[in-house]
Amino acid sequence: MELLKDRIRKDGKIRGTEVLKVDSFLNHQMDVDLFDAIGAEFKRRFADCEINKILTIEASGIGIACLAARHFHCPVVFAKKSQSRNISNDVYTAKVESFTHGKVYDVVVSKEYLNPGDKILLIDDFLANGEALRGLAKLVSDSGAQLVGAGIVIEKAFQPGGDNLRAEGMRVESLARVSAMSETDGITFVD
Ligand code: 5GP
């Protein structure tokens, strides 16, 4: 998606070799018109699929998922990051290792909002090692719902998550795939 890649080139800030900061339009201040265009592109890519619910993860996925849902005309459920040691029986749960903080945390979704028969699209801002998507996919699988695929805004294709998940059979559509980045040479994309 050229509009998105141009924006990443213009406003993305590279931190070390691993982290791309896009706080000015995606992760802190949000460019809602861009989010809307991102939502339209997800809809175009998954036009052949029946999708009745979007599942994302707090916090950065929520805004993107909501604008995407305007194009799919479906509700958004977000997995909550739980600090609690006592997780109730009313939720599906998965452990996720945070890419940015290195800590393992639980993500939970109420059993009320994921059901057998649901056809789920996962949405997230970044794909790095694939832990967040794997956690969300587990919640879907535990609920008996069907996982249709995942829509990612920025995939760091030099990290293994995308390739691994595709090899495991997940349909992953990433709108910008970063092949390499460095503070000196800037950012290059897969295509
Ligand atoms: P993964 O679980 O695929 O290793 O990492 C994806 C999650 O980590 C995303 O939900 C995102 O919040 C965060 N993340 C991973 N890499 C980056 C990055 O380079 N920049 C930002 N802002 N977040 C990232």
PDB file of C-alpha atoms and ligand atoms in Angstrom:
ATOM      1  CA  MET A   1       0.000   0.000   0.000  1.00  0.00           C
ATOM      2  CA  GLU A   2       1.965   2.963  -1.358  1.00  0.00           C
ATOM      3  CA  LEU A   3       0.268   5.633   0.778  1.00  0.00           C
ATOM      4  CA  LEU A   4       1.276   3.768   3.917  1.00  0.00           C
ATOM      5  CA  LYS A   5       4.831   3.055   2.763  1.00  0.00           C
ATOM      6  CA  ASP A   6       5.332   6.728   1.880  1.00  0.00           C
ATOM      7  CA  ARG A   7       4.126   7.701   5.342  1.00  0.00           C
ATOM      8  CA  ILE A   8       6.462   5.212   7.026  1.00  0.00           C
ATOM      9  CA  ARG A   9       9.400   6.557   4.961  1.00  0.00           C
ATOM     10  CA  LYS A  10       8.477  10.108   5.895  1.00  0.00           C
ATOM     11  CA  ASP A  11       7.565   9.778   9.576  1.00  0.00           C
ATOM     12  CA  GLY A  12       8.921   6.417  10.789  1.00  0.00           C
ATOM     13  CA  LYS A  13      11.730   6.546  13.340  1.00  0.00           C
ATOM     14  CA  ILE A  14      14.135   3.641  13.545  1.00  0.00           C
ATOM     15  CA  ARG A  15      15.246   2.652  17.042  1.00  0.00           C
ATOM     16  CA  GLY A  16      18.302   0.383  16.975  1.00  0.00           C
ATOM     17  CA  THR A  17      17.941  -2.515  14.558  1.00  0.00           C
ATOM     18  CA  GLU A  18      14.655  -3.932  15.755  1.00  0.00           C
ATOM     19  CA  VAL A  19      12.042  -1.287  16.534  1.00  0.00           C
ATOM     20  CA  LEU A  20      10.203   1.078  14.229  1.00  0.00           C
ATOM     21  CA  LYS A  21       8.389   3.956  15.921  1.00  0.00           C
ATOM     22  CA  VAL A  22       5.372   5.373  14.149  1.00  0.00           C
ATOM     23  CA  ASP A  23       3.889   7.304  17.041  1.00  0.00           C
ATOM     24  CA  SER A  24       3.012  10.342  14.930  1.00  0.00           C
ATOM     25  CA  PHE A  25       0.353   8.520  12.889  1.00  0.00           C
ATOM     26  CA  LEU A  26      -0.287   5.018  14.278  1.00  0.00           C
ATOM     27  CA  ASN A  27       0.685   4.306  17.874  1.00  0.00           C
ATOM     28  CA  HIS A  28       0.116   7.536  19.766  1.00  0.00           C
ATOM     29  CA  GLN A  29      -1.310  10.275  17.567  1.00  0.00           C
ATOM     30  CA  MET A  30      -3.648   8.552  15.099  1.00  0.00           C
ATOM     31  CA  ASP A  31      -4.231   9.629  11.493  1.00  0.00           C
ATOM     32  CA  VAL A  32      -7.836   8.529  11.195  1.00  0.00           C
ATOM     33  CA  ASP A  33      -8.079   9.202   7.451  1.00  0.00           C
ATOM     34  CA  LEU A  34      -5.094   6.906   6.956  1.00  0.00           C
ATOM     35  CA  PHE A  35      -6.736   4.311   9.245  1.00  0.00           C
ATOM     36  CA  ASP A  36      -9.826   4.511   7.053  1.00  0.00           C
ATOM     37  CA  ALA A  37      -7.739   3.878   3.915  1.00  0.00           C
ATOM     38  CA  ILE A  38      -6.053   0.966   5.725  1.00  0.00           C
ATOM     39  CA  GLY A  39      -9.491  -0.439   6.573  1.00  0.00           C
ATOM     40  CA  ALA A  40     -10.564  -0.171   2.925  1.00  0.00           C
ATOM     41  CA  GLU A  41      -7.417  -2.016   1.828  1.00  0.00           C
ATOM     42  CA  PHE A  42      -8.031  -4.836   4.333  1.00  0.00           C
ATOM     43  CA  LYS A  43     -11.574  -5.119   2.965  1.00  0.00           C
ATOM     44  CA  ARG A  44     -10.238  -5.280  -0.614  1.00  0.00           C
ATOM     45  CA  ARG A  45      -7.752  -7.999   0.290  1.00  0.00           C
ATOM     46  CA  PHE A  46     -10.304 -10.112   2.195  1.00  0.00           C
ATOM     47  CA  ALA A  47     -13.177  -9.409  -0.229  1.00  0.00           C
ATOM     48  CA  ASP A  48     -13.461 -13.128  -1.029  1.00  0.00           C
ATOM     49  CA  CYS A  49     -14.013 -14.049   2.648  1.00  0.00           C
ATOM     50  CA  GLU A  50     -17.017 -14.144   4.912  1.00  0.00           C
ATOM     51  CA  ILE A  51     -16.059 -12.276   8.101  1.00  0.00           C
ATOM     52  CA  ASN A  52     -18.489 -11.472  10.890  1.00  0.00           C
ATOM     53  CA  LYS A  53     -16.104 -10.291  13.617  1.00  0.00           C
ATOM     54  CA  ILE A  54     -12.731  -8.619  14.000  1.00  0.00           C
ATOM     55  CA  LEU A  55     -10.471  -9.566  16.912  1.00  0.00           C
ATOM     56  CA  THR A  56      -7.582  -7.343  17.946  1.00  0.00           C
ATOM     57  CA  ILE A  57      -5.420  -6.717  20.999  1.00  0.00           C
ATOM     58  CA  GLU A  58      -5.240  -3.633  23.185  1.00  0.00           C
ATOM     59  CA  ALA A  59      -4.113  -0.939  22.872  1.00  0.00           C
ATOM     60  CA  SER A  60      -2.756  -0.047  19.442  1.00  0.00           C
ATOM     61  CA  GLY A  61      -4.881  -2.507  17.481  1.00  0.00           C
ATOM     62  CA  ILE A  62      -8.174  -1.024  18.616  1.00  0.00           C
ATOM     63  CA  GLY A  63      -8.282   2.156  16.526  1.00  0.00           C
ATOM     64  CA  ILE A  64      -7.172   0.344  13.372  1.00  0.00           C
ATOM     65  CA  ALA A  65      -9.695  -2.446  13.950  1.00  0.00           C
ATOM     66  CA  CYS A  66     -12.546   0.018  14.494  1.00  0.00           C
ATOM     67  CA  LEU A  67     -11.919   1.819  11.209  1.00  0.00           C
ATOM     68  CA  ALA A  68     -11.559  -1.526   9.428  1.00  0.00           C
ATOM     69  CA  ALA A  69     -14.875  -2.652  10.905  1.00  0.00           C
ATOM     70  CA  ARG A  70     -16.586   0.277   9.170  1.00  0.00           C
ATOM     71  CA  HIS A  71     -15.698  -1.503   5.902  1.00  0.00           C
ATOM     72  CA  PHE A  72     -16.592  -5.029   7.062  1.00  0.00           C
ATOM     73  CA  HIS A  73     -19.755  -3.880   8.886  1.00  0.00           C
ATOM     74  CA  CYS A  74     -19.055  -6.100  11.855  1.00  0.00           C
ATOM     75  CA  PRO A  75     -18.233  -5.713  15.545  1.00  0.00           C
ATOM     76  CA  VAL A  76     -14.729  -5.479  16.983  1.00  0.00           C
ATOM     77  CA  VAL A  77     -13.629  -7.480  20.024  1.00  0.00           C
ATOM     78  CA  PHE A  78     -10.339  -6.602  21.664  1.00  0.00           C
ATOM     79  CA  ALA A  79      -8.340  -9.000  23.792  1.00  0.00           C
ATOM     80  CA  LYS A  80      -7.470  -7.411  27.127  1.00  0.00           C
ATOM     81  CA  LYS A  81      -4.031  -7.656  28.637  1.00  0.00           C
ATOM     82  CA  SER A  82      -4.570  -9.062  32.113  1.00  0.00           C
ATOM     83  CA  GLN A  83      -2.360  -8.536  35.145  1.00  0.00           C
ATOM     84  CA  SER A  84      -4.583 -10.666  37.320  1.00  0.00           C
ATOM     85  CA  ARG A  85      -3.330 -13.950  38.776  1.00  0.00           C
ATOM     86  CA  ASN A  86      -6.879 -15.239  39.083  1.00  0.00           C
ATOM     87  CA  ILE A  87      -8.356 -15.590  35.666  1.00  0.00           C
ATOM     88  CA  SER A  88     -12.015 -16.563  35.764  1.00  0.00           C
ATOM     89  CA  ASN A  89     -13.673 -19.407  33.908  1.00  0.00           C
ATOM     90  CA  ASP A  90     -15.691 -16.968  31.847  1.00  0.00           C
ATOM     91  CA  VAL A  91     -12.793 -16.049  29.571  1.00  0.00           C
ATOM     92  CA  TYR A  92     -10.578 -17.574  26.923  1.00  0.00           C
ATOM     93  CA  THR A  93      -6.947 -16.922  27.704  1.00  0.00           C
ATOM     94  CA  ALA A  94      -3.529 -17.106  26.038  1.00  0.00           C
ATOM     95  CA  LYS A  95       0.004 -16.167  27.033  1.00  0.00           C
ATOM     96  CA  VAL A  96       1.841 -13.649  24.861  1.00  0.00           C
ATOM     97  CA  GLU A  97       5.467 -12.560  25.100  1.00  0.00           C
ATOM     98  CA  SER A  98       5.631  -8.844  24.441  1.00  0.00           C
ATOM     99  CA  PHE A  99       8.043  -7.874  21.667  1.00  0.00           C
ATOM    100  CA  THR A 100       8.575  -4.383  23.001  1.00  0.00           C
ATOM    101  CA  HIS A 101       8.836  -5.191  26.742  1.00  0.00           C
ATOM    102  CA  GLY A 102      10.047  -8.803  26.723  1.00  0.00           C
ATOM    103  CA  LYS A 103       7.534  -9.779  29.449  1.00  0.00           C
ATOM    104  CA  VAL A 104       4.955 -12.558  29.211  1.00  0.00           C
ATOM    105  CA  TYR A 105       1.393 -11.497  29.879  1.00  0.00           C
ATOM    106  CA  ASP A 106      -2.056 -13.046  29.602  1.00  0.00           C
ATOM    107  CA  VAL A 107      -4.594 -11.900  27.062  1.00  0.00           C
ATOM    108  CA  VAL A 108      -8.225 -12.601  27.775  1.00  0.00           C
ATOM    109  CA  VAL A 109     -11.541 -12.375  25.956  1.00  0.00           C
ATOM    110  CA  SER A 110     -14.922 -13.026  27.511  1.00  0.00           C
ATOM    111  CA  LYS A 111     -16.479 -16.276  26.298  1.00  0.00           C
ATOM    112  CA  GLU A 112     -19.580 -14.251  25.501  1.00  0.00           C
ATOM    113  CA  TYR A 113     -17.910 -12.565  22.520  1.00  0.00           C
ATOM    114  CA  LEU A 114     -16.265 -15.449  20.646  1.00  0.00           C
ATOM    115  CA  ASN A 115     -18.535 -18.258  19.537  1.00  0.00           C
ATOM    116  CA  PRO A 116     -18.495 -21.347  17.342  1.00  0.00           C
ATOM    117  CA  GLY A 117     -19.761 -20.189  13.961  1.00  0.00           C
ATOM    118  CA  ASP A 118     -17.939 -16.850  14.147  1.00  0.00           C
ATOM    119  CA  LYS A 119     -15.644 -16.127  11.212  1.00  0.00           C
ATOM    120  CA  ILE A 120     -12.815 -14.047  12.598  1.00  0.00           C
ATOM    121  CA  LEU A 121     -10.338 -11.631  11.079  1.00  0.00           C
ATOM    122  CA  LEU A 122      -7.390 -10.726  13.319  1.00  0.00           C
ATOM    123  CA  ILE A 123      -6.063  -7.166  13.050  1.00  0.00           C
ATOM    124  CA  ASP A 124      -2.888  -5.731  14.583  1.00  0.00           C
ATOM    125  CA  ASP A 125      -0.513  -2.842  14.049  1.00  0.00           C
ATOM    126  CA  PHE A 126       2.820  -4.723  13.843  1.00  0.00           C
ATOM    127  CA  LEU A 127       3.987  -8.242  13.147  1.00  0.00           C
ATOM    128  CA  ALA A 128       7.454  -9.127  14.474  1.00  0.00           C
ATOM    129  CA  ASN A 129       7.923 -12.601  16.007  1.00  0.00           C
ATOM    130  CA  GLY A 130       4.250 -13.467  15.670  1.00  0.00           C
ATOM    131  CA  GLU A 131       3.534 -13.919  19.380  1.00  0.00           C
ATOM    132  CA  ALA A 132       0.565 -11.558  19.502  1.00  0.00           C
ATOM    133  CA  LEU A 133      -1.100 -13.167  16.468  1.00  0.00           C
ATOM    134  CA  ARG A 134      -0.404 -16.630  17.831  1.00  0.00           C
ATOM    135  CA  GLY A 135      -2.082 -15.685  21.128  1.00  0.00           C
ATOM    136  CA  LEU A 136      -5.116 -14.268  19.333  1.00  0.00           C
ATOM    137  CA  ALA A 137      -5.324 -17.367  17.117  1.00  0.00           C
ATOM    138  CA  LYS A 138      -5.355 -19.552  20.243  1.00  0.00           C
ATOM    139  CA  LEU A 139      -8.302 -17.595  21.660  1.00  0.00           C
ATOM    140  CA  VAL A 140     -10.184 -18.158  18.386  1.00  0.00           C
ATOM    141  CA  SER A 141      -9.334 -21.844  18.291  1.00  0.00           C
ATOM    142  CA  ASP A 142     -10.333 -22.382  21.949  1.00  0.00           C
ATOM    143  CA  SER A 143     -13.711 -20.798  21.238  1.00  0.00           C
ATOM    144  CA  GLY A 144     -14.469 -23.061  18.282  1.00  0.00           C
ATOM    145  CA  ALA A 145     -14.729 -20.056  15.962  1.00  0.00           C
ATOM    146  CA  GLN A 146     -13.117 -20.078  12.512  1.00  0.00           C
ATOM    147  CA  LEU A 147      -9.968 -18.049  11.860  1.00  0.00           C
ATOM    148  CA  VAL A 148     -10.184 -16.476   8.406  1.00  0.00           C
ATOM    149  CA  GLY A 149      -6.836 -14.665   8.473  1.00  0.00           C
ATOM    150  CA  ALA A 150      -4.885 -11.724   9.811  1.00  0.00           C
ATOM    151  CA  GLY A 151      -4.553  -8.145   8.597  1.00  0.00           C
ATOM    152  CA  ILE A 152      -1.346  -6.413   9.677  1.00  0.00           C
ATOM    153  CA  VAL A 153      -0.426  -2.789   9.071  1.00  0.00           C
ATOM    154  CA  ILE A 154       3.389  -3.151   9.268  1.00  0.00           C
ATOM    155  CA  GLU A 155       5.200  -6.474   9.054  1.00  0.00           C
ATOM    156  CA  LYS A 156       8.904  -6.487   9.845  1.00  0.00           C
ATOM    157  CA  ALA A 157       9.639  -9.213   7.327  1.00  0.00           C
ATOM    158  CA  PHE A 158      13.231  -9.580   8.551  1.00  0.00           C
ATOM    159  CA  GLN A 159      11.792 -10.997  11.782  1.00  0.00           C
ATOM    160  CA  PRO A 160      10.373 -14.524  11.651  1.00  0.00           C
ATOM    161  CA  GLY A 161       6.695 -14.165  12.661  1.00  0.00           C
ATOM    162  CA  GLY A 162       5.139 -13.660   9.233  1.00  0.00           C
ATOM    163  CA  ASP A 163       7.004 -16.487   7.498  1.00  0.00           C
ATOM    164  CA  ASN A 164       6.366 -18.896  10.375  1.00  0.00           C
ATOM    165  CA  LEU A 165       2.641 -18.175  10.614  1.00  0.00           C
ATOM    166  CA  ARG A 166       2.178 -18.438   6.828  1.00  0.00           C
ATOM    167  CA  ALA A 167       4.082 -21.747   6.868  1.00  0.00           C
ATOM    168  CA  GLU A 168       1.661 -22.934   9.564  1.00  0.00           C
ATOM    169  CA  GLY A 169      -1.237 -22.104   7.241  1.00  0.00           C
ATOM    170  CA  MET A 170      -2.411 -18.722   8.492  1.00  0.00           C
ATOM    171  CA  ARG A 171      -3.438 -16.258   5.794  1.00  0.00           C
ATOM    172  CA  VAL A 172      -1.522 -13.096   6.709  1.00  0.00           C
ATOM    173  CA  GLU A 173      -2.027  -9.904   4.686  1.00  0.00           C
ATOM    174  CA  SER A 174       0.455  -7.150   5.567  1.00  0.00           C
ATOM    175  CA  LEU A 175       0.030  -3.721   4.014  1.00  0.00           C
ATOM    176  CA  ALA A 176       3.694  -2.709   4.354  1.00  0.00           C
ATOM    177  CA  ARG A 177       6.440  -5.327   4.624  1.00  0.00           C
ATOM    178  CA  VAL A 178       9.754  -3.925   5.826  1.00  0.00           C
ATOM    179  CA  SER A 179      12.664  -5.986   4.495  1.00  0.00           C
ATOM    180  CA  ALA A 180      15.426  -4.035   6.244  1.00  0.00           C
ATOM    181  CA  MET A 181      15.901  -0.924   8.315  1.00  0.00           C
ATOM    182  CA  SER A 182      18.800   0.933   9.828  1.00  0.00           C
ATOM    183  CA  GLU A 183      19.369   4.354  11.316  1.00  0.00           C
ATOM    184  CA  THR A 184      21.940   5.091   8.609  1.00  0.00           C
ATOM    185  CA  ASP A 185      20.328   3.589   5.477  1.00  0.00           C
ATOM    186  CA  GLY A 186      16.651   4.090   6.303  1.00  0.00           C
ATOM    187  CA  ILE A 187      13.864   1.661   5.459  1.00  0.00           C
ATOM    188  CA  THR A 188      13.400  -0.709   2.539  1.00  0.00           C
ATOM    189  CA  PHE A 189      10.284  -2.690   1.715  1.00  0.00           C
ATOM    190  CA  VAL A 190       9.823  -6.198   0.329  1.00  0.00           C
ATOM    191  CA  ASP A 191       7.926  -4.957  -2.728  1.00  0.00           C
TER     192      ASP A 191
HETATM  193  P1  5GP B   1       5.063  -9.944  17.826  1.00  0.00           P
HETATM  194  O1  5GP B   1       4.072 -10.456  18.815  1.00  0.00           O
HETATM  195  O2  5GP B   1       4.694 -10.264  16.399  1.00  0.00           O
HETATM  196  O3  5GP B   1       6.477 -10.314  18.160  1.00  0.00           O
HETATM  197  O4  5GP B   1       5.045  -8.342  17.939  1.00  0.00           O
HETATM  198  C1  5GP B   1       3.892  -7.659  17.594  1.00  0.00           C
HETATM  199  C2  5GP B   1       3.447  -6.751  18.696  1.00  0.00           C
HETATM  200  O5  5GP B   1       4.554  -6.075  19.274  1.00  0.00           O
HETATM  201  C3  5GP B   1       2.504  -5.697  18.145  1.00  0.00           C
HETATM  202  O6  5GP B   1       1.260  -5.852  18.798  1.00  0.00           O
HETATM  203  C4  5GP B   1       3.149  -4.378  18.466  1.00  0.00           C
HETATM  204  O7  5GP B   1       2.400  -3.720  19.450  1.00  0.00           O
HETATM  205  C5  5GP B   1       4.506  -4.691  19.041  1.00  0.00           C
HETATM  206  N1  5GP B   1       5.622  -4.376  18.111  1.00  0.00           N
HETATM  207  C6  5GP B   1       6.484  -5.264  17.549  1.00  0.00           C
HETATM  208  N2  5GP B   1       7.426  -4.646  16.850  1.00  0.00           N
HETATM  209  C7  5GP B   1       7.170  -3.329  16.929  1.00  0.00           C
HETATM  210  C8  5GP B   1       7.821  -2.161  16.384  1.00  0.00           C
HETATM  211  O8  5GP B   1       8.845  -2.205  15.687  1.00  0.00           O
HETATM  212  N3  5GP B   1       7.246  -0.963  16.686  1.00  0.00           N
HETATM  213  C9  5GP B   1       6.130  -0.859  17.451  1.00  0.00           C
HETATM  214  N4  5GP B   1       5.636   0.358  17.668  1.00  0.00           N
HETATM  215  N5  5GP B   1       5.497  -1.942  17.997  1.00  0.00           N
HETATM  216  C10 5GP B   1       6.012  -3.160  17.729  1.00  0.00           C
END
